[in-house]
Amino acid sequence: TEQAGLDDHLGREFHARTTLIEPQVQGFGKTAHAAVHIVNRRPDKVLLTWSSAWSIWPGRLHVRELEVRGASRRVVFSIRAERATGSLSLVALLAKRVLIDDLRGSAVTAHIQRLTKEPPPRPPSTARPWTLDLRGVSLEDVQEIALDPWRLRGAGKASGGMRRIMRSTFEMPPS
């Protein structure tokens, strides 16, 4: 139940006040579903879905049944997690940067397929591109990773990070 999940999440430290927080959590869940239309402005490129999401503290996100699907000019991908938490820097968004720190995920699957057809050249852009920066990633119960043509199945763990500047570079620092 929501109540039990909230009690467990807060380590039972705020048990006496949980009833005060519960309506906020339910409210964020409804708001989160409406936010799908804002987040998924270009669903042909990236589609983000979830069954419930909330934030008790601004920028600290908790998500259930998260799925990110998308396609770039060279790759089609799908990433799923039963549960995920992370800290989103709200200030970084002002600089067209999605910075997520301390990202934790469980029951994770990832499928990445390279496209064989060479994409046509892209026209130059003068707009500053968005940056996706994931730091301190820790994944538990990684069930499957498929990177065409390889496939790993089983219960595993993964950690690390990544930085992607759209229309430009992709980096994975050593973990």
PDB file of N, CA and C in Angstrom, residues 83-138:
ATOM      1  N   ARG A  83      11.573   0.198  -9.939  1.00  0.00           N
ATOM      2  CA  ARG A  83      11.651   1.351  -9.037  1.00  0.00           C
ATOM      3  C   ARG A  83      12.911   2.139  -9.356  1.00  0.00           C
ATOM      4  N   ALA A  84      12.806   3.450  -9.239  1.00  0.00           N
ATOM      5  CA  ALA A  84      13.971   4.311  -9.446  1.00  0.00           C
ATOM      6  C   ALA A  84      13.848   5.539  -8.557  1.00  0.00           C
ATOM      7  N   THR A  85      14.983   5.998  -8.065  1.00  0.00           N
ATOM      8  CA  THR A  85      15.046   7.246  -7.306  1.00  0.00           C
ATOM      9  C   THR A  85      16.269   8.009  -7.793  1.00  0.00           C
ATOM     10  N   GLY A  86      16.217   9.305  -7.683  1.00  0.00           N
ATOM     11  CA  GLY A  86      17.352  10.125  -8.080  1.00  0.00           C
ATOM     12  C   GLY A  86      17.111  11.575  -7.735  1.00  0.00           C
ATOM     13  N   SER A  87      18.184  12.344  -7.733  1.00  0.00           N
ATOM     14  CA  SER A  87      18.097  13.781  -7.450  1.00  0.00           C
ATOM     15  C   SER A  87      18.284  14.551  -8.743  1.00  0.00           C
ATOM     16  N   LEU A  88      17.258  15.289  -9.132  1.00  0.00           N
ATOM     17  CA  LEU A  88      17.274  16.099 -10.337  1.00  0.00           C
ATOM     18  C   LEU A  88      17.621  17.529  -9.960  1.00  0.00           C
ATOM     19  N   SER A  89      18.671  18.072 -10.563  1.00  0.00           N
ATOM     20  CA  SER A  89      19.050  19.465 -10.308  1.00  0.00           C
ATOM     21  C   SER A  89      18.102  20.380 -11.066  1.00  0.00           C
ATOM     22  N   LEU A  90      17.272  21.096 -10.328  1.00  0.00           N
ATOM     23  CA  LEU A  90      16.312  22.002 -10.953  1.00  0.00           C
ATOM     24  C   LEU A  90      17.015  23.215 -11.549  1.00  0.00           C
ATOM     25  N   VAL A  91      18.103  23.659 -10.920  1.00  0.00           N
ATOM     26  CA  VAL A  91      18.863  24.809 -11.412  1.00  0.00           C
ATOM     27  C   VAL A  91      19.528  24.485 -12.745  1.00  0.00           C
ATOM     28  N   ALA A  92      20.050  23.267 -12.885  1.00  0.00           N
ATOM     29  CA  ALA A  92      20.721  22.872 -14.124  1.00  0.00           C
ATOM     30  C   ALA A  92      19.770  22.909 -15.326  1.00  0.00           C
ATOM     31  N   LEU A  93      18.478  22.686 -15.095  1.00  0.00           N
ATOM     32  CA  LEU A  93      17.508  22.722 -16.193  1.00  0.00           C
ATOM     33  C   LEU A  93      17.489  24.081 -16.882  1.00  0.00           C
ATOM     34  N   LEU A  94      17.775  25.139 -16.129  1.00  0.00           N
ATOM     35  CA  LEU A  94      17.800  26.481 -16.711  1.00  0.00           C
ATOM     36  C   LEU A  94      18.907  26.627 -17.753  1.00  0.00           C
ATOM     37  N   ALA A  95      19.946  25.807 -17.632  1.00  0.00           N
ATOM     38  CA  ALA A  95      21.061  25.836 -18.577  1.00  0.00           C
ATOM     39  C   ALA A  95      20.954  24.705 -19.615  1.00  0.00           C
ATOM     40  N   LYS A  96      19.726  24.172 -19.822  1.00  0.00           N
ATOM     41  CA  LYS A  96      19.487  23.084 -20.770  1.00  0.00           C
ATOM     42  C   LYS A  96      20.329  21.857 -20.429  1.00  0.00           C
ATOM     43  N   ARG A  97      20.368  21.537 -19.139  1.00  0.00           N
ATOM     44  CA  ARG A  97      21.147  20.402 -18.666  1.00  0.00           C
ATOM     45  C   ARG A  97      20.286  19.571 -17.726  1.00  0.00           C
ATOM     46  N   VAL A  98      20.106  18.289 -18.042  1.00  0.00           N
ATOM     47  CA  VAL A  98      19.403  17.367 -17.161  1.00  0.00           C
ATOM     48  C   VAL A  98      20.475  16.650 -16.355  1.00  0.00           C
ATOM     49  N   LEU A  99      20.630  17.059 -15.098  1.00  0.00           N
ATOM     50  CA  LEU A  99      21.640  16.489 -14.203  1.00  0.00           C
ATOM     51  C   LEU A  99      20.922  15.663 -13.149  1.00  0.00           C
ATOM     52  N   ILE A 100      21.139  14.357 -13.181  1.00  0.00           N
ATOM     53  CA  ILE A 100      20.548  13.455 -12.200  1.00  0.00           C
ATOM     54  C   ILE A 100      21.690  12.804 -11.435  1.00  0.00           C
ATOM     55  N   ASP A 101      21.664  13.010 -10.134  1.00  0.00           N
ATOM     56  CA  ASP A 101      22.697  12.503  -9.233  1.00  0.00           C
ATOM     57  C   ASP A 101      22.108  11.388  -8.374  1.00  0.00           C
ATOM     58  N   ASP A 102      22.946  10.483  -7.927  1.00  0.00           N
ATOM     59  CA  ASP A 102      22.540   9.441  -6.993  1.00  0.00           C
ATOM     60  C   ASP A 102      21.345   8.658  -7.534  1.00  0.00           C
ATOM     61  N   LEU A 103      21.444   8.229  -8.777  1.00  0.00           N
ATOM     62  CA  LEU A 103      20.363   7.485  -9.431  1.00  0.00           C
ATOM     63  C   LEU A 103      20.427   6.026  -8.993  1.00  0.00           C
ATOM     64  N   ARG A 104      19.328   5.538  -8.427  1.00  0.00           N
ATOM     65  CA  ARG A 104      19.220   4.156  -7.972  1.00  0.00           C
ATOM     66  C   ARG A 104      18.069   3.503  -8.710  1.00  0.00           C
ATOM     67  N   GLY A 105      18.275   2.283  -9.176  1.00  0.00           N
ATOM     68  CA  GLY A 105      17.228   1.568  -9.876  1.00  0.00           C
ATOM     69  C   GLY A 105      17.224   0.103  -9.498  1.00  0.00           C
ATOM     70  N   SER A 106      16.047  -0.537  -9.570  1.00  0.00           N
ATOM     71  CA  SER A 106      15.958  -1.968  -9.285  1.00  0.00           C
ATOM     72  C   SER A 106      15.071  -2.644 -10.320  1.00  0.00           C
ATOM     73  N   ALA A 107      15.308  -3.937 -10.518  1.00  0.00           N
ATOM     74  CA  ALA A 107      14.603  -4.742 -11.520  1.00  0.00           C
ATOM     75  C   ALA A 107      14.697  -4.050 -12.885  1.00  0.00           C
ATOM     76  N   VAL A 108      15.924  -3.965 -13.390  1.00  0.00           N
ATOM     77  CA  VAL A 108      16.234  -3.179 -14.590  1.00  0.00           C
ATOM     78  C   VAL A 108      16.441  -4.079 -15.804  1.00  0.00           C
ATOM     79  N   THR A 109      15.897  -3.640 -16.944  1.00  0.00           N
ATOM     80  CA  THR A 109      16.208  -4.254 -18.236  1.00  0.00           C
ATOM     81  C   THR A 109      16.568  -3.126 -19.204  1.00  0.00           C
ATOM     82  N   ALA A 110      17.498  -3.417 -20.097  1.00  0.00           N
ATOM     83  CA  ALA A 110      17.910  -2.425 -21.095  1.00  0.00           C
ATOM     84  C   ALA A 110      18.137  -3.127 -22.423  1.00  0.00           C
ATOM     85  N   HIS A 111      17.577  -2.564 -23.493  1.00  0.00           N
ATOM     86  CA  HIS A 111      17.760  -3.094 -24.839  1.00  0.00           C
ATOM     87  C   HIS A 111      18.216  -1.954 -25.736  1.00  0.00           C
ATOM     88  N   ILE A 112      19.327  -2.177 -26.405  1.00  0.00           N
ATOM     89  CA  ILE A 112      19.879  -1.165 -27.303  1.00  0.00           C
ATOM     90  C   ILE A 112      20.191  -1.849 -28.629  1.00  0.00           C
ATOM     91  N   GLN A 113      19.669  -1.292 -29.712  1.00  0.00           N
ATOM     92  CA  GLN A 113      19.888  -1.865 -31.036  1.00  0.00           C
ATOM     93  C   GLN A 113      20.435  -0.787 -31.955  1.00  0.00           C
ATOM     94  N   ARG A 114      21.559  -1.089 -32.559  1.00  0.00           N
ATOM     95  CA  ARG A 114      22.138  -0.159 -33.531  1.00  0.00           C
ATOM     96  C   ARG A 114      21.406  -0.281 -34.853  1.00  0.00           C
ATOM     97  N   LEU A 115      21.193   0.852 -35.486  1.00  0.00           N
ATOM     98  CA  LEU A 115      20.567   0.861 -36.803  1.00  0.00           C
ATOM     99  C   LEU A 115      21.660   0.695 -37.850  1.00  0.00           C
ATOM    100  N   THR A 116      21.415  -0.139 -38.832  1.00  0.00           N
ATOM    101  CA  THR A 116      22.450  -0.421 -39.825  1.00  0.00           C
ATOM    102  C   THR A 116      22.492   0.608 -40.936  1.00  0.00           C
ATOM    103  N   LYS A 117      21.387   1.260 -41.188  1.00  0.00           N
ATOM    104  CA  LYS A 117      21.338   2.258 -42.254  1.00  0.00           C
ATOM    105  C   LYS A 117      22.021   3.544 -41.791  1.00  0.00           C
ATOM    106  N   GLU A 118      22.927   4.044 -42.596  1.00  0.00           N
ATOM    107  CA  GLU A 118      23.636   5.293 -42.271  1.00  0.00           C
ATOM    108  C   GLU A 118      22.660   6.465 -42.401  1.00  0.00           C
ATOM    109  N   PRO A 119      22.538   7.278 -41.346  1.00  0.00           N
ATOM    110  CA  PRO A 119      21.593   8.402 -41.427  1.00  0.00           C
ATOM    111  C   PRO A 119      22.104   9.492 -42.367  1.00  0.00           C
ATOM    112  N   PRO A 120      21.174  10.240 -42.952  1.00  0.00           N
ATOM    113  CA  PRO A 120      21.596  11.356 -43.812  1.00  0.00           C
ATOM    114  C   PRO A 120      22.265  12.437 -42.966  1.00  0.00           C
ATOM    115  N   PRO A 121      23.096  13.264 -43.564  1.00  0.00           N
ATOM    116  CA  PRO A 121      23.750  14.329 -42.791  1.00  0.00           C
ATOM    117  C   PRO A 121      22.713  15.264 -42.180  1.00  0.00           C
ATOM    118  N   ARG A 122      23.022  15.716 -40.985  1.00  0.00           N
ATOM    119  CA  ARG A 122      22.132  16.617 -40.259  1.00  0.00           C
ATOM    120  C   ARG A 122      22.502  18.061 -40.570  1.00  0.00           C
ATOM    121  N   PRO A 123      21.512  18.908 -40.791  1.00  0.00           N
ATOM    122  CA  PRO A 123      21.838  20.321 -41.029  1.00  0.00           C
ATOM    123  C   PRO A 123      22.441  20.939 -39.767  1.00  0.00           C
ATOM    124  N   PRO A 124      23.362  21.870 -39.905  1.00  0.00           N
ATOM    125  CA  PRO A 124      23.975  22.481 -38.721  1.00  0.00           C
ATOM    126  C   PRO A 124      22.934  23.264 -37.906  1.00  0.00           C
ATOM    127  N   SER A 125      23.150  23.282 -36.601  1.00  0.00           N
ATOM    128  CA  SER A 125      22.238  23.992 -35.710  1.00  0.00           C
ATOM    129  C   SER A 125      23.030  24.997 -34.893  1.00  0.00           C
ATOM    130  N   THR A 126      22.447  26.154 -34.690  1.00  0.00           N
ATOM    131  CA  THR A 126      23.103  27.175 -33.865  1.00  0.00           C
ATOM    132  C   THR A 126      22.563  27.163 -32.439  1.00  0.00           C
ATOM    133  N   ALA A 127      21.487  26.391 -32.203  1.00  0.00           N
ATOM    134  CA  ALA A 127      20.911  26.318 -30.858  1.00  0.00           C
ATOM    135  C   ALA A 127      21.825  25.519 -29.931  1.00  0.00           C
ATOM    136  N   ARG A 128      21.903  25.959 -28.687  1.00  0.00           N
ATOM    137  CA  ARG A 128      22.698  25.225 -27.708  1.00  0.00           C
ATOM    138  C   ARG A 128      21.997  23.901 -27.399  1.00  0.00           C
ATOM    139  N   PRO A 129      22.694  22.780 -27.512  1.00  0.00           N
ATOM    140  CA  PRO A 129      22.047  21.483 -27.302  1.00  0.00           C
ATOM    141  C   PRO A 129      21.828  21.183 -25.812  1.00  0.00           C
ATOM    142  N   TRP A 130      20.879  20.302 -25.542  1.00  0.00           N
ATOM    143  CA  TRP A 130      20.656  19.817 -24.190  1.00  0.00           C
ATOM    144  C   TRP A 130      21.755  18.828 -23.823  1.00  0.00           C
ATOM    145  N   THR A 131      22.047  18.739 -22.528  1.00  0.00           N
ATOM    146  CA  THR A 131      23.009  17.774 -22.007  1.00  0.00           C
ATOM    147  C   THR A 131      22.301  16.880 -21.007  1.00  0.00           C
ATOM    148  N   LEU A 132      22.537  15.572 -21.094  1.00  0.00           N
ATOM    149  CA  LEU A 132      22.048  14.605 -20.123  1.00  0.00           C
ATOM    150  C   LEU A 132      23.256  14.118 -19.341  1.00  0.00           C
ATOM    151  N   ASP A 133      23.242  14.328 -18.029  1.00  0.00           N
ATOM    152  CA  ASP A 133      24.374  13.982 -17.172  1.00  0.00           C
ATOM    153  C   ASP A 133      23.867  13.115 -16.029  1.00  0.00           C
ATOM    154  N   LEU A 134      24.215  11.831 -16.040  1.00  0.00           N
ATOM    155  CA  LEU A 134      23.824  10.897 -14.982  1.00  0.00           C
ATOM    156  C   LEU A 134      25.057  10.570 -14.152  1.00  0.00           C
ATOM    157  N   ARG A 135      24.981  10.843 -12.844  1.00  0.00           N
ATOM    158  CA  ARG A 135      26.128  10.609 -11.953  1.00  0.00           C
ATOM    159  C   ARG A 135      25.724   9.695 -10.808  1.00  0.00           C
ATOM    160  N   GLY A 136      26.662   8.893 -10.357  1.00  0.00           N
ATOM    161  CA  GLY A 136      26.406   8.030  -9.205  1.00  0.00           C
ATOM    162  C   GLY A 136      25.284   7.040  -9.452  1.00  0.00           C
ATOM    163  N   VAL A 137      25.278   6.411 -10.612  1.00  0.00           N
ATOM    164  CA  VAL A 137      24.242   5.441 -10.957  1.00  0.00           C
ATOM    165  C   VAL A 137      24.553   4.109 -10.278  1.00  0.00           C
ATOM    166  N   SER A 138      23.556   3.533  -9.623  1.00  0.00           N
ATOM    167  CA  SER A 138      23.692   2.228  -8.980  1.00  0.00           C
ATOM    168  C   SER A 138      22.433   1.425  -9.258  1.00  0.00           C
TER     169      SER A 138
END
